[in-house]
Amino acid sequence: MLFPWPSAGAGGHASATSSEDPLLAAPDVQLETPRLILRVPRIGDFERYAEMLADESSLHIGGPLLRHEAWRRFLQMPGAWMLQGFAMFSVVEKASGRWMGQAGPWQPDGWPGTEVGYSFHPDARGKGYATEACAAAMDWAFDVLGWSEVIHSIAPANTASQAVARRLGSRNRGPGALPPPLDNHPIDIWGQTREEWLARRQEAVA
C-alpha cells in the first residue's frame, strides 16, 4: 500500500481527520535509477545528513547548520512522509550503499509551489547524481502525486543548483519568497510544467 493515511491529491496536500486516521506507519516507497536508490529517510541517514548541512561550501537555503539544528530539520522529512504522504527521498548510491543526499517533492505550508528539491553531500557532488535523482523524483511527482508543475527554490548565488535545474529543463521564472523563518533568504523560482517535462522525456527516448 502506497499511502497508509489520507493520500495527497493533485494539489499535494493530504486531508486530515485525526479521529479517523489509521496508526501512522512509514510508507513503502522506493525508486531506482541506474546508479541510485531513492527511499524514505531512516535514522541511520542522519550522520551524513548533518555533515552535509555543516559543510561551509554548501549553499543550501538557511545553511550551514549546527548539528542540533540539522537534527530538527532532518526530522521534517520522515514526518512529512507519514503525515502528508510525500517528501524528499534519501538518495543512496547502489555501488557503496552510502547516503549521498536527498531529492524529491516538498511542499510545506506557505511554500511558493510544488517543489522538487535537492541537496547532496560534498563527496557526492560533480557526479550527476542530483540530475539523475531529480529526474526520477519528478517522474514520481507528476505520475503519482498528479502535480501539474514542479518548481525549484534556488539561492541566486547557488550556481551548482542552477546548473542542475537547467539540465532538468527548468527555467528561471524570477525572484520568489519562502515562508518564515526562511523569508529573509533571497531565492529565484525555477520550474516547468508537466507537459514540458513529458515532452522532453519523449524527445530523450525518440
Short mmCIF file of C-alpha atoms in Angstrom, two decimals:
data_model
loop_
_atom_site.label_atom_id
_atom_site.label_comp_id
_atom_site.label_asym_id
_atom_site.label_seq_id
_atom_site.Cartn_x
_atom_site.Cartn_y
_atom_site.Cartn_z
CA MET A 1 0.00 0.00 0.00
CA LEU A 2 1.48 3.33 -1.04
CA PHE A 3 -0.15 5.65 1.49
CA PRO A 4 -1.41 4.13 4.80
CA TRP A 5 -3.00 7.52 5.60
CA PRO A 6 -5.18 10.07 3.76
CA SER A 7 -3.36 10.31 0.43
CA ALA A 8 -2.19 13.50 -1.23
CA GLY A 9 -4.36 14.68 -4.07
CA ALA A 10 -3.40 16.63 -7.15
CA GLY A 11 -2.84 19.74 -5.04
CA GLY A 12 -0.24 17.90 -2.99
CA HIS A 13 -1.78 18.15 0.47
CA ALA A 14 -3.27 15.20 2.35
CA SER A 15 -6.58 15.73 4.11
CA ALA A 16 -6.52 15.30 7.88
CA THR A 17 -9.25 13.79 10.02
CA SER A 18 -7.37 12.99 13.20
CA SER A 19 -10.14 10.96 14.82
CA GLU A 20 -10.25 8.59 11.86
CA ASP A 21 -6.58 8.45 10.86
CA PRO A 22 -5.06 4.97 10.99
CA LEU A 23 -1.92 4.35 13.01
CA LEU A 24 0.93 6.14 11.29
CA ALA A 25 3.48 3.93 9.59
CA ALA A 26 6.50 4.52 7.38
CA PRO A 27 5.50 4.29 3.71
CA ASP A 28 6.92 1.65 1.43
CA VAL A 29 8.10 3.78 -1.48
CA GLN A 30 11.35 3.17 -3.36
CA LEU A 31 12.59 4.37 -6.74
CA GLU A 32 15.63 3.13 -8.64
CA THR A 33 17.86 4.68 -11.28
CA PRO A 34 20.93 3.12 -12.91
CA ARG A 35 23.19 4.23 -10.04
CA LEU A 36 20.89 5.23 -7.20
CA ILE A 37 18.14 4.11 -4.86
CA LEU A 38 15.63 6.70 -3.66
CA ARG A 39 13.85 5.68 -0.46
CA VAL A 40 12.16 7.11 2.61
CA PRO A 41 14.66 8.52 5.17
CA ARG A 42 15.94 6.34 8.01
CA ILE A 43 17.54 7.28 11.31
CA GLY A 44 20.90 5.96 10.09
CA ASP A 45 20.98 8.66 7.40
CA PHE A 46 21.46 11.42 9.95
CA GLU A 47 25.25 11.37 10.34
CA ARG A 48 25.96 12.15 6.70
CA TYR A 49 22.97 14.49 6.57
CA ALA A 50 24.48 16.51 9.44
CA GLU A 51 27.85 16.53 7.66
CA MET A 52 26.17 17.86 4.52
CA LEU A 53 24.42 20.71 6.32
CA ALA A 54 27.55 21.64 8.29
CA ASP A 55 29.67 21.99 5.16
CA GLU A 56 30.85 25.59 4.77
CA SER A 57 30.82 25.34 0.98
CA SER A 58 27.16 24.35 0.98
CA LEU A 59 24.81 26.96 -0.42
CA HIS A 60 21.57 25.37 0.72
CA ILE A 61 18.93 27.80 1.96
CA GLY A 62 19.41 28.50 5.65
CA GLY A 63 22.77 26.79 5.99
CA PRO A 64 25.32 25.84 7.16
CA LEU A 65 23.71 24.41 10.29
CA LEU A 66 24.99 23.14 13.62
CA ARG A 67 24.35 19.50 14.47
CA HIS A 68 21.37 20.18 16.77
CA GLU A 69 19.85 22.43 14.10
CA ALA A 70 20.39 19.76 11.45
CA TRP A 71 18.64 17.20 13.69
CA ARG A 72 15.45 19.26 13.82
CA ARG A 73 15.48 19.77 10.07
CA PHE A 74 16.22 16.08 9.45
CA LEU A 75 13.04 15.06 11.27
CA GLN A 76 10.91 17.16 8.92
CA MET A 77 11.25 14.70 6.05
CA PRO A 78 10.07 11.45 7.69
CA GLY A 79 7.36 13.48 9.42
CA ALA A 80 6.12 14.82 6.10
CA TRP A 81 6.19 11.32 4.60
CA MET A 82 3.99 9.99 7.38
CA LEU A 83 1.54 12.89 7.62
CA GLN A 84 1.50 14.38 4.13
CA GLY A 85 2.19 11.29 2.06
CA PHE A 86 5.32 12.61 0.34
CA ALA A 87 8.63 14.37 0.99
CA MET A 88 12.20 14.25 -0.24
CA PHE A 89 13.75 10.83 -0.67
CA SER A 90 17.07 9.78 0.79
CA VAL A 91 19.39 9.12 -2.14
CA VAL A 92 21.65 6.07 -1.72
CA GLU A 93 24.49 5.05 -4.02
CA LYS A 94 23.91 1.48 -5.20
CA ALA A 95 27.59 0.60 -5.52
CA SER A 96 28.52 1.58 -1.95
CA GLY A 97 25.24 1.72 -0.04
CA ARG A 98 26.19 5.19 1.19
CA TRP A 99 23.74 8.03 1.74
CA MET A 100 24.53 10.65 -0.90
CA GLY A 101 21.88 13.31 -0.32
CA GLN A 102 18.21 13.98 -0.65
CA ALA A 103 15.91 14.83 -3.54
CA GLY A 104 12.20 14.82 -4.09
CA PRO A 105 8.84 16.52 -3.62
CA TRP A 106 8.48 19.13 -0.92
CA GLN A 107 5.56 21.43 -0.14
CA PRO A 108 5.30 22.76 3.41
CA ASP A 109 2.51 25.15 4.29
CA GLY A 110 3.06 28.52 2.63
CA TRP A 111 5.63 27.19 0.14
CA PRO A 112 5.64 29.01 -3.23
CA GLY A 113 4.72 25.90 -5.22
CA THR A 114 5.07 22.17 -5.71
CA GLU A 115 8.80 21.77 -5.30
CA VAL A 116 11.23 19.02 -6.19
CA GLY A 117 14.23 19.99 -4.11
CA TYR A 118 17.71 18.53 -3.82
CA SER A 119 20.86 18.75 -1.73
CA PHE A 120 23.88 16.47 -1.73
CA HIS A 121 26.83 15.58 0.49
CA PRO A 122 30.13 17.19 -0.59
CA ASP A 123 31.61 13.85 -1.70
CA ALA A 124 28.58 13.18 -3.91
CA ARG A 125 28.82 16.35 -5.95
CA GLY A 126 30.06 16.55 -9.51
CA LYS A 127 28.86 13.03 -10.40
CA GLY A 128 25.50 13.85 -11.94
CA TYR A 129 23.64 12.30 -9.01
CA ALA A 130 21.40 15.33 -8.44
CA THR A 131 20.12 15.32 -12.02
CA GLU A 132 19.66 11.54 -12.01
CA ALA A 133 17.77 11.53 -8.70
CA CYS A 134 15.63 14.55 -9.52
CA ALA A 135 14.56 13.11 -12.86
CA ALA A 136 13.21 10.03 -11.08
CA ALA A 137 11.58 12.16 -8.38
CA MET A 138 9.93 14.42 -10.96
CA ASP A 139 8.52 11.42 -12.81
CA TRP A 140 7.08 10.22 -9.48
CA ALA A 141 5.66 13.64 -8.57
CA PHE A 142 3.91 14.00 -11.90
CA ASP A 143 2.74 10.39 -12.21
CA VAL A 144 1.83 9.54 -8.60
CA LEU A 145 1.09 12.87 -6.92
CA GLY A 146 -0.56 14.28 -10.03
CA TRP A 147 1.30 17.58 -9.87
CA SER A 148 0.80 19.96 -12.79
CA GLU A 149 4.17 21.68 -12.40
CA VAL A 150 7.42 21.46 -10.46
CA ILE A 151 9.50 24.30 -9.09
CA HIS A 152 12.96 24.58 -7.54
CA SER A 153 13.66 27.34 -4.98
CA ILE A 154 17.31 28.27 -5.54
CA ALA A 155 19.51 30.95 -3.98
CA PRO A 156 20.84 33.39 -6.62
CA ALA A 157 24.43 32.52 -5.61
CA ASN A 158 23.92 28.76 -5.91
CA THR A 159 25.20 28.23 -9.43
CA ALA A 160 25.59 24.47 -8.95
CA SER A 161 21.88 24.01 -8.18
CA GLN A 162 21.01 26.33 -11.05
CA ALA A 163 23.00 24.08 -13.39
CA VAL A 164 21.03 21.05 -12.19
CA ALA A 165 17.76 22.89 -12.82
CA ARG A 166 18.87 23.74 -16.35
CA ARG A 167 19.82 20.13 -17.07
CA LEU A 168 16.36 19.10 -15.91
CA GLY A 169 14.85 21.58 -18.36
CA SER A 170 13.60 24.12 -15.80
CA ARG A 171 13.79 27.85 -16.42
CA ASN A 172 14.34 30.78 -14.08
CA ARG A 173 10.96 32.43 -13.52
CA GLY A 174 12.33 35.25 -11.40
CA PRO A 175 12.50 36.13 -7.71
CA GLY A 176 10.28 34.36 -5.20
CA ALA A 177 9.74 34.22 -1.46
CA LEU A 178 9.73 31.44 1.12
CA PRO A 179 7.57 31.45 4.26
CA PRO A 180 9.05 32.39 7.66
CA PRO A 181 11.58 31.71 9.08
CA LEU A 182 13.22 31.44 5.63
CA ASP A 183 11.68 34.65 4.27
CA ASN A 184 14.92 36.61 4.69
CA HIS A 185 16.76 34.32 2.25
CA PRO A 186 16.60 35.53 -1.37
CA ILE A 187 15.55 32.89 -3.90
CA ASP A 188 14.73 32.54 -7.55
CA ILE A 189 11.93 30.24 -8.64
CA TRP A 190 12.91 27.80 -11.37
CA GLY A 191 10.33 25.49 -12.86
CA GLN A 192 8.47 23.74 -15.64
CA THR A 193 5.05 22.27 -16.31
CA ARG A 194 4.13 18.62 -16.50
CA GLU A 195 3.59 18.98 -20.25
CA GLU A 196 7.06 20.47 -20.76
CA TRP A 197 8.62 17.66 -18.73
CA LEU A 198 6.81 14.91 -20.60
CA ALA A 199 7.74 16.44 -23.96
CA ARG A 200 11.43 16.41 -23.01
CA ARG A 201 11.21 12.82 -21.78
CA GLN A 202 9.67 11.76 -25.07
CA GLU A 203 12.37 13.57 -27.04
CA ALA A 204 15.05 11.83 -24.99
CA VAL A 205 13.83 8.35 -25.95
CA ALA A 206 12.91 9.17 -29.55
#
